[in-house]
Coordinates of C-alpha atoms and ligand atoms in Angstrom, one line a residue:
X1 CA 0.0 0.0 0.0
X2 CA 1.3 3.6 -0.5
X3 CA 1.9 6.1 1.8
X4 CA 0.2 9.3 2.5
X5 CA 3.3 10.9 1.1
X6 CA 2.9 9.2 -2.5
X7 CA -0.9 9.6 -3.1
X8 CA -2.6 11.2 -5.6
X9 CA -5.7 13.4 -6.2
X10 CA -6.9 9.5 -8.0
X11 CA -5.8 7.5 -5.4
X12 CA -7.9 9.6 -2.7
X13 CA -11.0 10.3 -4.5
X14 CA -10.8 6.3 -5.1
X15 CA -10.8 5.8 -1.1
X16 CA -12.9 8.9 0.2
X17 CA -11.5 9.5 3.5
X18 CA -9.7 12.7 5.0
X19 CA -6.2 13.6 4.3
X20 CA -6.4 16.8 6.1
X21 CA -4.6 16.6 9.8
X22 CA -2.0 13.2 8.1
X23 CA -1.2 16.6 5.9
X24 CA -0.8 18.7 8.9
X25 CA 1.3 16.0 11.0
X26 CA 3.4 15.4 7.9
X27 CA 3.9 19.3 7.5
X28 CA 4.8 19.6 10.9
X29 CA 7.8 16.6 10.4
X30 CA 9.0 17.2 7.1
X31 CA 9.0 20.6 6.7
X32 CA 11.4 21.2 9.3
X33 CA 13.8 20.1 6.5
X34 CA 12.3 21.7 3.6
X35 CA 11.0 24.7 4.6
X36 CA 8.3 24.7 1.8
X37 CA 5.3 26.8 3.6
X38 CA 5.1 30.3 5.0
X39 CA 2.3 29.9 6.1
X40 CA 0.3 27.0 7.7
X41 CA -3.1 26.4 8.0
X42 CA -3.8 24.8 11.4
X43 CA -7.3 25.4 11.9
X44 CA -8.6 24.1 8.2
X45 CA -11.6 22.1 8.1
X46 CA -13.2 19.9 5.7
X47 CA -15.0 21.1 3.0
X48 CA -18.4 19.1 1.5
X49 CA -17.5 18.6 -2.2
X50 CA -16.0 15.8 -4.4
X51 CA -12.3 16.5 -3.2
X52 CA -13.2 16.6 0.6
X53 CA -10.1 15.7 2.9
X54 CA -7.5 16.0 0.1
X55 CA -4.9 18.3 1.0
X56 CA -3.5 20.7 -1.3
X57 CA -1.0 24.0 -0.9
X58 CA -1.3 27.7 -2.9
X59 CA 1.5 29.5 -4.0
X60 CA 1.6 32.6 -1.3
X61 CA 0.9 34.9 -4.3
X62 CA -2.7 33.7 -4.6
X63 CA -5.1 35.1 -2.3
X64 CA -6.9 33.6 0.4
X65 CA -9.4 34.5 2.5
X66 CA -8.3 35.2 6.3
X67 CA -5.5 33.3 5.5
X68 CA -2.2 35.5 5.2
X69 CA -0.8 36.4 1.8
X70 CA 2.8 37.2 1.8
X71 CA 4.0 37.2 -1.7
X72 CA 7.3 36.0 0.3
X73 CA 7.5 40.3 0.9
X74 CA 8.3 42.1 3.9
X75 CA 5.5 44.5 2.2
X76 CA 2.9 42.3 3.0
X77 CA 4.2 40.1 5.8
X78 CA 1.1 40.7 7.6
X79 CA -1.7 41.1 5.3
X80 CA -4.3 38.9 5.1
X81 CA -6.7 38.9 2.0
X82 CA -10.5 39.8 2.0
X83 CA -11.7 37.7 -0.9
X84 CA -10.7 34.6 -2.5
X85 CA -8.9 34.5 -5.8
X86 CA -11.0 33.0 -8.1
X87 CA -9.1 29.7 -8.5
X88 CA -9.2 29.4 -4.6
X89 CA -12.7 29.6 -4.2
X90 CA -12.7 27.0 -7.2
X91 CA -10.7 24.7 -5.2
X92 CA -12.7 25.2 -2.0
X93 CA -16.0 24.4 -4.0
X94 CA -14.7 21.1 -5.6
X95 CA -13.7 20.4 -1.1
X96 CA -10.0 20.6 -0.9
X97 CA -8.8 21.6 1.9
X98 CA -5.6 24.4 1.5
X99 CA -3.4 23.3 4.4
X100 CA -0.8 26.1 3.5
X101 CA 0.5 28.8 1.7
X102 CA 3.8 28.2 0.2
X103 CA 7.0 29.9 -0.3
X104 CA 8.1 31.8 -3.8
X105 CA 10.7 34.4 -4.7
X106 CA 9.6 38.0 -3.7
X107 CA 6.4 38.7 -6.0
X108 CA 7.2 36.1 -7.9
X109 CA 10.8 37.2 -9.4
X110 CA 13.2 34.9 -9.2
X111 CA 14.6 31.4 -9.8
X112 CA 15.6 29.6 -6.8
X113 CA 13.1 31.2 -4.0
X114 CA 16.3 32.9 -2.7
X115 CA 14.8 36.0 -3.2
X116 CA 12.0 35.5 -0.6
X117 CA 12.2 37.5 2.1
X118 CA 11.5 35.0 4.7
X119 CA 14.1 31.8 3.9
X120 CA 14.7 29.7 0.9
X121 CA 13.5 25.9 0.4
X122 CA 15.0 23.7 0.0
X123 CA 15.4 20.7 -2.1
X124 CA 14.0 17.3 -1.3
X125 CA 16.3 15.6 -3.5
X126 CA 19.2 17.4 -1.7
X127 CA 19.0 20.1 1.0
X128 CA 21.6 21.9 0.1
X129 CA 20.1 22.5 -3.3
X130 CA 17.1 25.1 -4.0
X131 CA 13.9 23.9 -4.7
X132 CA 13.4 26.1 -7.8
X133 CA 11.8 29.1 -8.6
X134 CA 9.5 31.2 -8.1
X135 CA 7.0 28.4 -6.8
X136 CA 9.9 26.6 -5.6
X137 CA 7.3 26.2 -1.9
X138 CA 5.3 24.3 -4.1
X139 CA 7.1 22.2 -6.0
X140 CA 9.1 20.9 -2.8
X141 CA 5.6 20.3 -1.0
X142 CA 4.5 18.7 -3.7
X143 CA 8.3 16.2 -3.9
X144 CA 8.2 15.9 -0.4
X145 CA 4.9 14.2 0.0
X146 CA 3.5 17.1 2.6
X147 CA 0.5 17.9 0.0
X148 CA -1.3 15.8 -2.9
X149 CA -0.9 18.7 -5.4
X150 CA 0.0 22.5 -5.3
X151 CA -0.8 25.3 -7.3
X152 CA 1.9 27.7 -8.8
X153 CA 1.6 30.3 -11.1
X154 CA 4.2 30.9 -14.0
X155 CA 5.1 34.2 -15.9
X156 CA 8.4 33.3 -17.5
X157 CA 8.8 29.4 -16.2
X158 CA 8.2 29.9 -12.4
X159 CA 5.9 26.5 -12.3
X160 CA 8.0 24.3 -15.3
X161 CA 11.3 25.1 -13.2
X162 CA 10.7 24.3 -10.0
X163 CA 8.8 20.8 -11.3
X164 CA 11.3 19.9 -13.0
X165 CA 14.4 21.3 -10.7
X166 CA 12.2 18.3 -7.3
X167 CA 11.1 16.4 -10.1
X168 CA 7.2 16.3 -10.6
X169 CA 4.8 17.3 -13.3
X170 CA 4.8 21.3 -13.5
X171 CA 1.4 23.0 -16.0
X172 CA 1.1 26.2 -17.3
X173 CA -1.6 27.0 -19.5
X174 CA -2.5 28.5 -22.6
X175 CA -2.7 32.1 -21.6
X176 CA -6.7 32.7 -20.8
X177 CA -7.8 29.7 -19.6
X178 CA -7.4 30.5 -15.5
X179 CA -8.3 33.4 -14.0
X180 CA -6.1 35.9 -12.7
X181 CA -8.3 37.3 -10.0
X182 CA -6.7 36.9 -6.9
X183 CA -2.7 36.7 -8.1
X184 CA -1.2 38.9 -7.4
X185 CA 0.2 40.4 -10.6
X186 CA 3.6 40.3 -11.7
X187 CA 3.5 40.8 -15.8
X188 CA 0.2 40.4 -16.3
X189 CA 0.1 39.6 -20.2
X190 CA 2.6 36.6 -18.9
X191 CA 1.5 35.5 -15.6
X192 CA -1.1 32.3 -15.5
X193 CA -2.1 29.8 -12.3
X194 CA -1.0 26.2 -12.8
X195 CA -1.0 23.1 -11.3
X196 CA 2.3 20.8 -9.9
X197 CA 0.9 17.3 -9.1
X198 CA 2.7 14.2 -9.1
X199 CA 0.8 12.5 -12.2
X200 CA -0.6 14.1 -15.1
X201 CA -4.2 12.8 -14.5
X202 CA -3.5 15.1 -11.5
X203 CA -2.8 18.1 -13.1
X204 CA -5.6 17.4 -16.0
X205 CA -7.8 17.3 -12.8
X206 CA -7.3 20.4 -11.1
X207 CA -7.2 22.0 -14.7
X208 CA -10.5 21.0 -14.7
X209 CA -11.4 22.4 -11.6
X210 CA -9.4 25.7 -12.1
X211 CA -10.0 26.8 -15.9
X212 CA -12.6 28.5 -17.0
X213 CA -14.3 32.2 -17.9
X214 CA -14.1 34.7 -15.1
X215 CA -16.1 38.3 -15.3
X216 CA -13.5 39.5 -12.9
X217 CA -10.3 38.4 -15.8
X218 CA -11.4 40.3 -19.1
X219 CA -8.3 38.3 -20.9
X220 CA -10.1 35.0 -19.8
X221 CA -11.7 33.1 -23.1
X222 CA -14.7 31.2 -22.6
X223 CA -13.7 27.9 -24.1
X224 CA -14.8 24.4 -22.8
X225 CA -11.7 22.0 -22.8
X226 CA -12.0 18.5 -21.8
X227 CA -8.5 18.4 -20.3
X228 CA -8.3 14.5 -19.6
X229 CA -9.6 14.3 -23.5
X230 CA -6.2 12.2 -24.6
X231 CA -5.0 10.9 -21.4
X232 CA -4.8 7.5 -22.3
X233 CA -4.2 7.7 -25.6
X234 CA -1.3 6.8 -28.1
X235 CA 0.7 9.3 -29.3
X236 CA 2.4 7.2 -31.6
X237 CA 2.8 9.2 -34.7
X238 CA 3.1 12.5 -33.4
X239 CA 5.6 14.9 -34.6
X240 CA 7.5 16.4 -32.5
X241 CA 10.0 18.8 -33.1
X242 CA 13.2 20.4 -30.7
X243 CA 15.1 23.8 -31.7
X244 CA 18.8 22.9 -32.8
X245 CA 20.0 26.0 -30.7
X246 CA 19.7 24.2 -27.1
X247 CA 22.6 22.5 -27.7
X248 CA 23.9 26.3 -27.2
X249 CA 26.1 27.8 -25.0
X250 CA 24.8 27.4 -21.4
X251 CA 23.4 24.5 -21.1
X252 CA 25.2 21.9 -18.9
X253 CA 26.3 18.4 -20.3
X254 CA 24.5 16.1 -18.2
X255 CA 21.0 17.7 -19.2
X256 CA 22.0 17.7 -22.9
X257 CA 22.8 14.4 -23.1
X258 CA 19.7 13.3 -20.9
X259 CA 17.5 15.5 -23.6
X260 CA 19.9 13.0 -26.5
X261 CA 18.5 9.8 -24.1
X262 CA 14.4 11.9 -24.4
X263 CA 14.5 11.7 -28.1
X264 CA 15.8 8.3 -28.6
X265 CA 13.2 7.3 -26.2
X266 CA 10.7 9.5 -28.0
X267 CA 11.3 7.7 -31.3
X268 CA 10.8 3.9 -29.5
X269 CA 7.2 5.1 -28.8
X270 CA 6.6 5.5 -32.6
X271 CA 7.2 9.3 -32.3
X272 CA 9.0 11.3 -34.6
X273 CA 11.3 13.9 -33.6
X274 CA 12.8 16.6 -36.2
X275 CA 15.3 19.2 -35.5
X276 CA 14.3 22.7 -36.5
X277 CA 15.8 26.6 -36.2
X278 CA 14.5 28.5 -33.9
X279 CA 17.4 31.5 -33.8
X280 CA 14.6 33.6 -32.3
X281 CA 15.4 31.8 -29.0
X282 CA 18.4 33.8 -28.4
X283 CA 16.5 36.7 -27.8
X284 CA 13.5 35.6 -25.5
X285 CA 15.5 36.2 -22.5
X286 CA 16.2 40.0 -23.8
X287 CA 12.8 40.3 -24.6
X288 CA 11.0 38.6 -21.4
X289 CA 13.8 41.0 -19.1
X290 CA 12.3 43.9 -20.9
X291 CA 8.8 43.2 -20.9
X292 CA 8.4 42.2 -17.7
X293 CA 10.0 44.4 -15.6
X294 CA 7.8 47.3 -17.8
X295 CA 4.8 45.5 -16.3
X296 CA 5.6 45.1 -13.3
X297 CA 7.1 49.1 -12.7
X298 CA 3.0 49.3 -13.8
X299 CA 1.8 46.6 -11.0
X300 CA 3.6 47.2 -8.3
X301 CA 2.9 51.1 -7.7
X302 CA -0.1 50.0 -5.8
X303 CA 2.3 48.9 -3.5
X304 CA 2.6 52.5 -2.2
X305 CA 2.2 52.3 1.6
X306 CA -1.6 53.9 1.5
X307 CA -3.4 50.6 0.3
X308 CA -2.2 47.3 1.3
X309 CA 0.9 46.3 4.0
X310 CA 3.2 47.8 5.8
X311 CA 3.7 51.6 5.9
X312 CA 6.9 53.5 6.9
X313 CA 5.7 56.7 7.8
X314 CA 8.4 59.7 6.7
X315 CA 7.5 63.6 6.2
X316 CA 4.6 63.9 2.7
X317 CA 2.9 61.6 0.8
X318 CA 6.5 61.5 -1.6
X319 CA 8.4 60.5 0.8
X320 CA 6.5 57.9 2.9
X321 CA 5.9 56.2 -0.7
X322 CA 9.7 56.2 -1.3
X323 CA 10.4 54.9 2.3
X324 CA 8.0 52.5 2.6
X325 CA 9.1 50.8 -0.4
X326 CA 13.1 51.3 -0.1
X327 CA 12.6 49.8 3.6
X328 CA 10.1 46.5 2.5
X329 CA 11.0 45.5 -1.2
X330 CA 14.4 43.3 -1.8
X331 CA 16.6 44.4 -4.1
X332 CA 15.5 42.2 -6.9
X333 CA 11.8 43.7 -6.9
X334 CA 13.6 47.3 -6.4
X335 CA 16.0 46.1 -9.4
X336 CA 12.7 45.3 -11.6
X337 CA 11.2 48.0 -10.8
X338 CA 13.9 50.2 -12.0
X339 CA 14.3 48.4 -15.6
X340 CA 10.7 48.9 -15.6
X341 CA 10.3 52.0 -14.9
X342 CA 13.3 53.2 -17.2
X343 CA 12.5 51.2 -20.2
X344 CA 9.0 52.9 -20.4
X345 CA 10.5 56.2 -19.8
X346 CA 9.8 58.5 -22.6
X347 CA 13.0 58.9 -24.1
X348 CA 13.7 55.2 -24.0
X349 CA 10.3 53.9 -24.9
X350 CA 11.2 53.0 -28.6
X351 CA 14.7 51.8 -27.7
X352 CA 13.6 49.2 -24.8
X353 CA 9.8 48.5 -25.0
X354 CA 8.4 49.4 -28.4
X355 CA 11.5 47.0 -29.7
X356 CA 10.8 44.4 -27.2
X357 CA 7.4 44.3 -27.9
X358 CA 7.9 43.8 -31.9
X359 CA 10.6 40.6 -31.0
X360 CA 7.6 39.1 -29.1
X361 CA 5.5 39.2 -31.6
X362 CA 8.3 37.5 -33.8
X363 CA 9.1 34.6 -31.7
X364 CA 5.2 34.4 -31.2
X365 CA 4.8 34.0 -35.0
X366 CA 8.1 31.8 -35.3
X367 CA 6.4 29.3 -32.9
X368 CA 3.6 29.3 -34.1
X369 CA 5.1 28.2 -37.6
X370 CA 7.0 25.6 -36.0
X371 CA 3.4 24.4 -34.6
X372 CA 1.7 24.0 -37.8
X373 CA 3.9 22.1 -39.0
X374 CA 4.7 19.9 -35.7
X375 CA 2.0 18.9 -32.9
X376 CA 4.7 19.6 -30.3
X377 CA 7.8 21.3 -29.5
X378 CA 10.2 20.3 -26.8
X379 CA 13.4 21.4 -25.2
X380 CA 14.8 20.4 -21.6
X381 CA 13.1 22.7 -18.8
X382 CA 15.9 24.3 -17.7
X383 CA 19.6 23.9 -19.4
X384 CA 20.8 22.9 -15.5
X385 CA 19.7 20.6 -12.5
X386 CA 19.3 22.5 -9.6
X387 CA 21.7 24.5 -8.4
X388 CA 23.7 25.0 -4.9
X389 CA 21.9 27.7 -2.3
X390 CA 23.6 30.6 -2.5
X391 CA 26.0 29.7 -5.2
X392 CA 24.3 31.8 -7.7
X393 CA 25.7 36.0 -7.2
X394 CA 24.8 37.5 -10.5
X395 CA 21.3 38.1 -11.0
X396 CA 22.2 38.0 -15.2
X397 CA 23.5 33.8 -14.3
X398 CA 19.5 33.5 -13.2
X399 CA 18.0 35.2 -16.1
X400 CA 19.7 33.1 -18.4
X401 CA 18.2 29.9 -17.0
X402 CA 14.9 30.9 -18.0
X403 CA 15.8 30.6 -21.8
X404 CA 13.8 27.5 -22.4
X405 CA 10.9 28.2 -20.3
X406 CA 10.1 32.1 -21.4
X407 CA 9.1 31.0 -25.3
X408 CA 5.6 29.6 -24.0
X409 CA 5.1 32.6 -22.0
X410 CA 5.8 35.3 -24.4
X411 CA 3.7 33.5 -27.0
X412 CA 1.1 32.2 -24.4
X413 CA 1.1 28.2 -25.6
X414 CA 0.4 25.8 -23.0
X415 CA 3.6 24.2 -21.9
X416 CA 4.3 21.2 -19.2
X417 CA 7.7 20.0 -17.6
X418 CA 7.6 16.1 -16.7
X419 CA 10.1 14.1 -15.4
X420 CA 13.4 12.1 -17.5
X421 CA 15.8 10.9 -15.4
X422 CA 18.8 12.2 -13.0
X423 CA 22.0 14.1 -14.2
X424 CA 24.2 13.2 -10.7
X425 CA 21.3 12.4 -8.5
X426 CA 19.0 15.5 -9.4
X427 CA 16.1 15.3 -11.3
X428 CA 15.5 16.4 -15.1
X429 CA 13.0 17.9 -16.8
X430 CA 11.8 17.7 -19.9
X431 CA 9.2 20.6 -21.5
X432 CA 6.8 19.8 -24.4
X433 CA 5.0 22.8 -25.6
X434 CA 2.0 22.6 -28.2
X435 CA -0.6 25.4 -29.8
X436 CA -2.3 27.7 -28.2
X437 CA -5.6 25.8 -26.4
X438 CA -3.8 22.1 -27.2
X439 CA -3.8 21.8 -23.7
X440 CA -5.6 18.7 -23.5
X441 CA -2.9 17.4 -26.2
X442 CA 0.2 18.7 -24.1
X443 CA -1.4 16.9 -21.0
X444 CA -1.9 13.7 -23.3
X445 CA 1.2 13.1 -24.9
X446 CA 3.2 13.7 -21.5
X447 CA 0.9 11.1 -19.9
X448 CA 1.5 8.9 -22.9
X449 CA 5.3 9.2 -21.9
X450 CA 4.4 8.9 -17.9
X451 CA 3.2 5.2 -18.4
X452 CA 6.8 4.2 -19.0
X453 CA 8.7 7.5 -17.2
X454 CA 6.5 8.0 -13.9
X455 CA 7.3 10.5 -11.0
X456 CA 9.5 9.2 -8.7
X457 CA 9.5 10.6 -5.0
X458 CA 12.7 11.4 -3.4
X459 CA 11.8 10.3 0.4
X460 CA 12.4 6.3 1.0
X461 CA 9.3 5.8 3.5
X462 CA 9.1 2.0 4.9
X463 CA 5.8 1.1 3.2
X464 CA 3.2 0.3 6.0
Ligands
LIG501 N1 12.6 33.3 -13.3 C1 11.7 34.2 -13.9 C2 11.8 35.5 -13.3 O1 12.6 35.7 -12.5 C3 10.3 33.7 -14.0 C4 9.5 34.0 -12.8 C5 8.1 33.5 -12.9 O2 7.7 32.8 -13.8 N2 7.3 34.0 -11.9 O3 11.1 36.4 -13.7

């Protein structure tokens, strides 16, 4: 029998008992060690609904009602939400019960959740390793058995990295398809809510549960998509295709040889794999580092110490604004702020954003060639295994590790990272990225490839 710390969203609706205080207990062991949640929640109660008593953890960017919201910011270390985003109050109809709120980089920004404010996580697969980043809380919950399933949310590869950096099945979404009520906004033409589960009938599951049109989202599309649609089909056939420039500069040996052993295997299940340019590649990272920081100069000034958090109180209006933000923000949100908040400055407007907004749309429309002619595209996740804490200085080192993941976001595809093997004892990731609203497709295939490459769990638990 498994468990607690293997099952799945399946195994538990199969056996319809309550997860809830085995989640809390486990919490309160193993994430000693991990240090995956900010914030737990000790008093949750069952909910009535077809999930009842299966514990689940939210990315501490997504609100929750009366349960704090962080954002992993000193800004908000106390502030607790009114409302429910809309994906949270999704998940509390269906009956799950949200034992925590998990750890992230500062508003999101980062690789490695070294830049929360609070502490960094760690890795289950090696504690002296980050977790990834920015949901790297719920990745590592997730690995580490303390929850069934997590959500994240991804704006440049912030659930696909951290899944694949502990190992587990890491969604985002075609761009649209979740609501963005209740995240709190990074780059909002990027950002979308996803879930990491540990099979892909998991996350096909909570897609389910989470997708849909939302008044309060205006760039939500009201589309019915039967996200379970292929799971148990063959995708023998398919043709798949991977961009000749990974093999780049960057990416480390292990992972590019473990990608060689993914096609090979690829081609044993009937499918067919052709290499392709993509040169636009080179300059996603460019673009995203552009784009997003312009965004979120925009999103954060309601961060203004009037509205929400803390508030350092200093002579006018000016100059509590400046101190409350120079005194709670780290210096990566200060840094993003500043690219932001130059690039969109008159003078350089046509320089920085105006150009980074045309390169977009051309690695957008190169894409989508690519997926006219192929049904999927795939690259590793990320062109390392996860990396040492605090062995990373230069913030440049981390934005070049998002080069694989960024593409999907920029040209809103859905995009999943699953599990292929270990590059010295550290799980790899593998990313397959189809057309825009083949998300049942994306989902299929990788659960075509699960039946032979499942998750495997890091903890070795004496079965009971
Ligand atoms: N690592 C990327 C960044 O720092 C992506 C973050 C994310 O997807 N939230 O912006």
């Amino acid at each position: 029998m498994k468990s607690y710390r293997e099952l799945t969203i399946e195994d538990i609706l199969n056996e319809k008992k309550s997860y809830t205080k085995l989640s809390l207990e486990t919490i309160e062991q193993v994430d000693k060690s991990i240090n995956a949640f900010i914030t737990v929640n000790k008093d949750v109660e069952d909910l009535p609904g077809k999930f009842s008593g299966i514990p689940i953890a939210i990315k501490d960017n997504i609100v929750t009602k009366g349960l704090k919201t962080t954002c992993a910011s000193k800004l908000l270390e106390n502030y607790v939400p009114p409302y429910d985003a809309t994906v949270v109050k999704k998940i509390k109809e269906a009956g799950f019960s949200i034992v925590g709120k998990t750890n992230l980089d500062e508003f999101a920004m980062g690789t490695g959740t070294e830049y929360s404010a609070f502490f960094t996580t760690k890795n289950p697969w090696d504690l002296t390793r980050v977790a990834g980043g920015s949901s790297g809380g719920s990745a590592a919950a997730v690995a580490s058995g303390q929850v069934v399933a997590a959500l994240g949310s991804d704006t440049g590869g912030s659930i696909r990295q951290p899944a694949a950096f502990c190992g587990v099945i890491g969604f985002k979404p075609t761009y649209g398809l979740v609501s963005r009520y209740g995240l709190v906004a990074f780059a909002s033409s990027l950002d979308q809510i996803g879930p990491i589960t540990k099979t892909t009938k998991d996350a096909a599951t909570l897609m389910e549960i989470i997708s849909g049109y939302d008044p309060f989202d205006a760039t939500t599309v009201d589309k019915k998509i039967d996200f379970s649609k292929y799971l148990d089909e063959s995708f023998s056939g398919a043709k798949v295709a991977f961009p000749k420039e990974i093999f780049g500069e960057g990416i480390e040996e292990g992972v590019a040889k473990q990608f060689e052993e993914f096609i090979k295997f690829l081609e044993t299940k009937g499918i067919k794999v052709t290499k392709v340019e993509f040169p636009e590649i080179k300059y996603s990272v460019a673009t995203y580092y552009i784009i997003a920081p312009a965004e979120v100069s925009s999103n954060l000034s309601r961060f203004d110490g009037i509205r929400y958090g803390k508030r350092v109180e200093k002579g006018g209006l000016l100059e509590t604004y400046l101190e409350t933000r120079k005194e709670n923000l780290g210096k990566e949100v200060i840094r993003r702020i500043m690219i932001g908040t130059f690039t969109l400055s008159a003078a350089y407007y046509d320089a920085y954003f105006e150009k980074a907004q045309k390169v977009r749309r051309k690695i957008t429309k190169r894409l989508e060639e690519l997926l006219d002619e192929y049904d999927f595209l795939i690259t590793p996740t990320s062109p390392i295994t996860a990396f040492k804490i605090g062995e990373i200085k230069d913030p440049l080192v981390y934005y070049l590790m998002d080069i694989f993941t960024i593409p999907a976001n920029l040209a809103g595809i859905p995009a999943i990272s699953i599990p292929f093997g270990f590059v010295n004892n550290l799980p790899v990731g593998m990313q397959i990225m189809g057309k825009r609203f083949d998300d049942a497709k994306v989902l299929g295939i990788a659960s075509y490839i699960e039946k032979d490459v499942p998750v495997v769990l890091p903890f070795k638990e004496e079965k009971k």
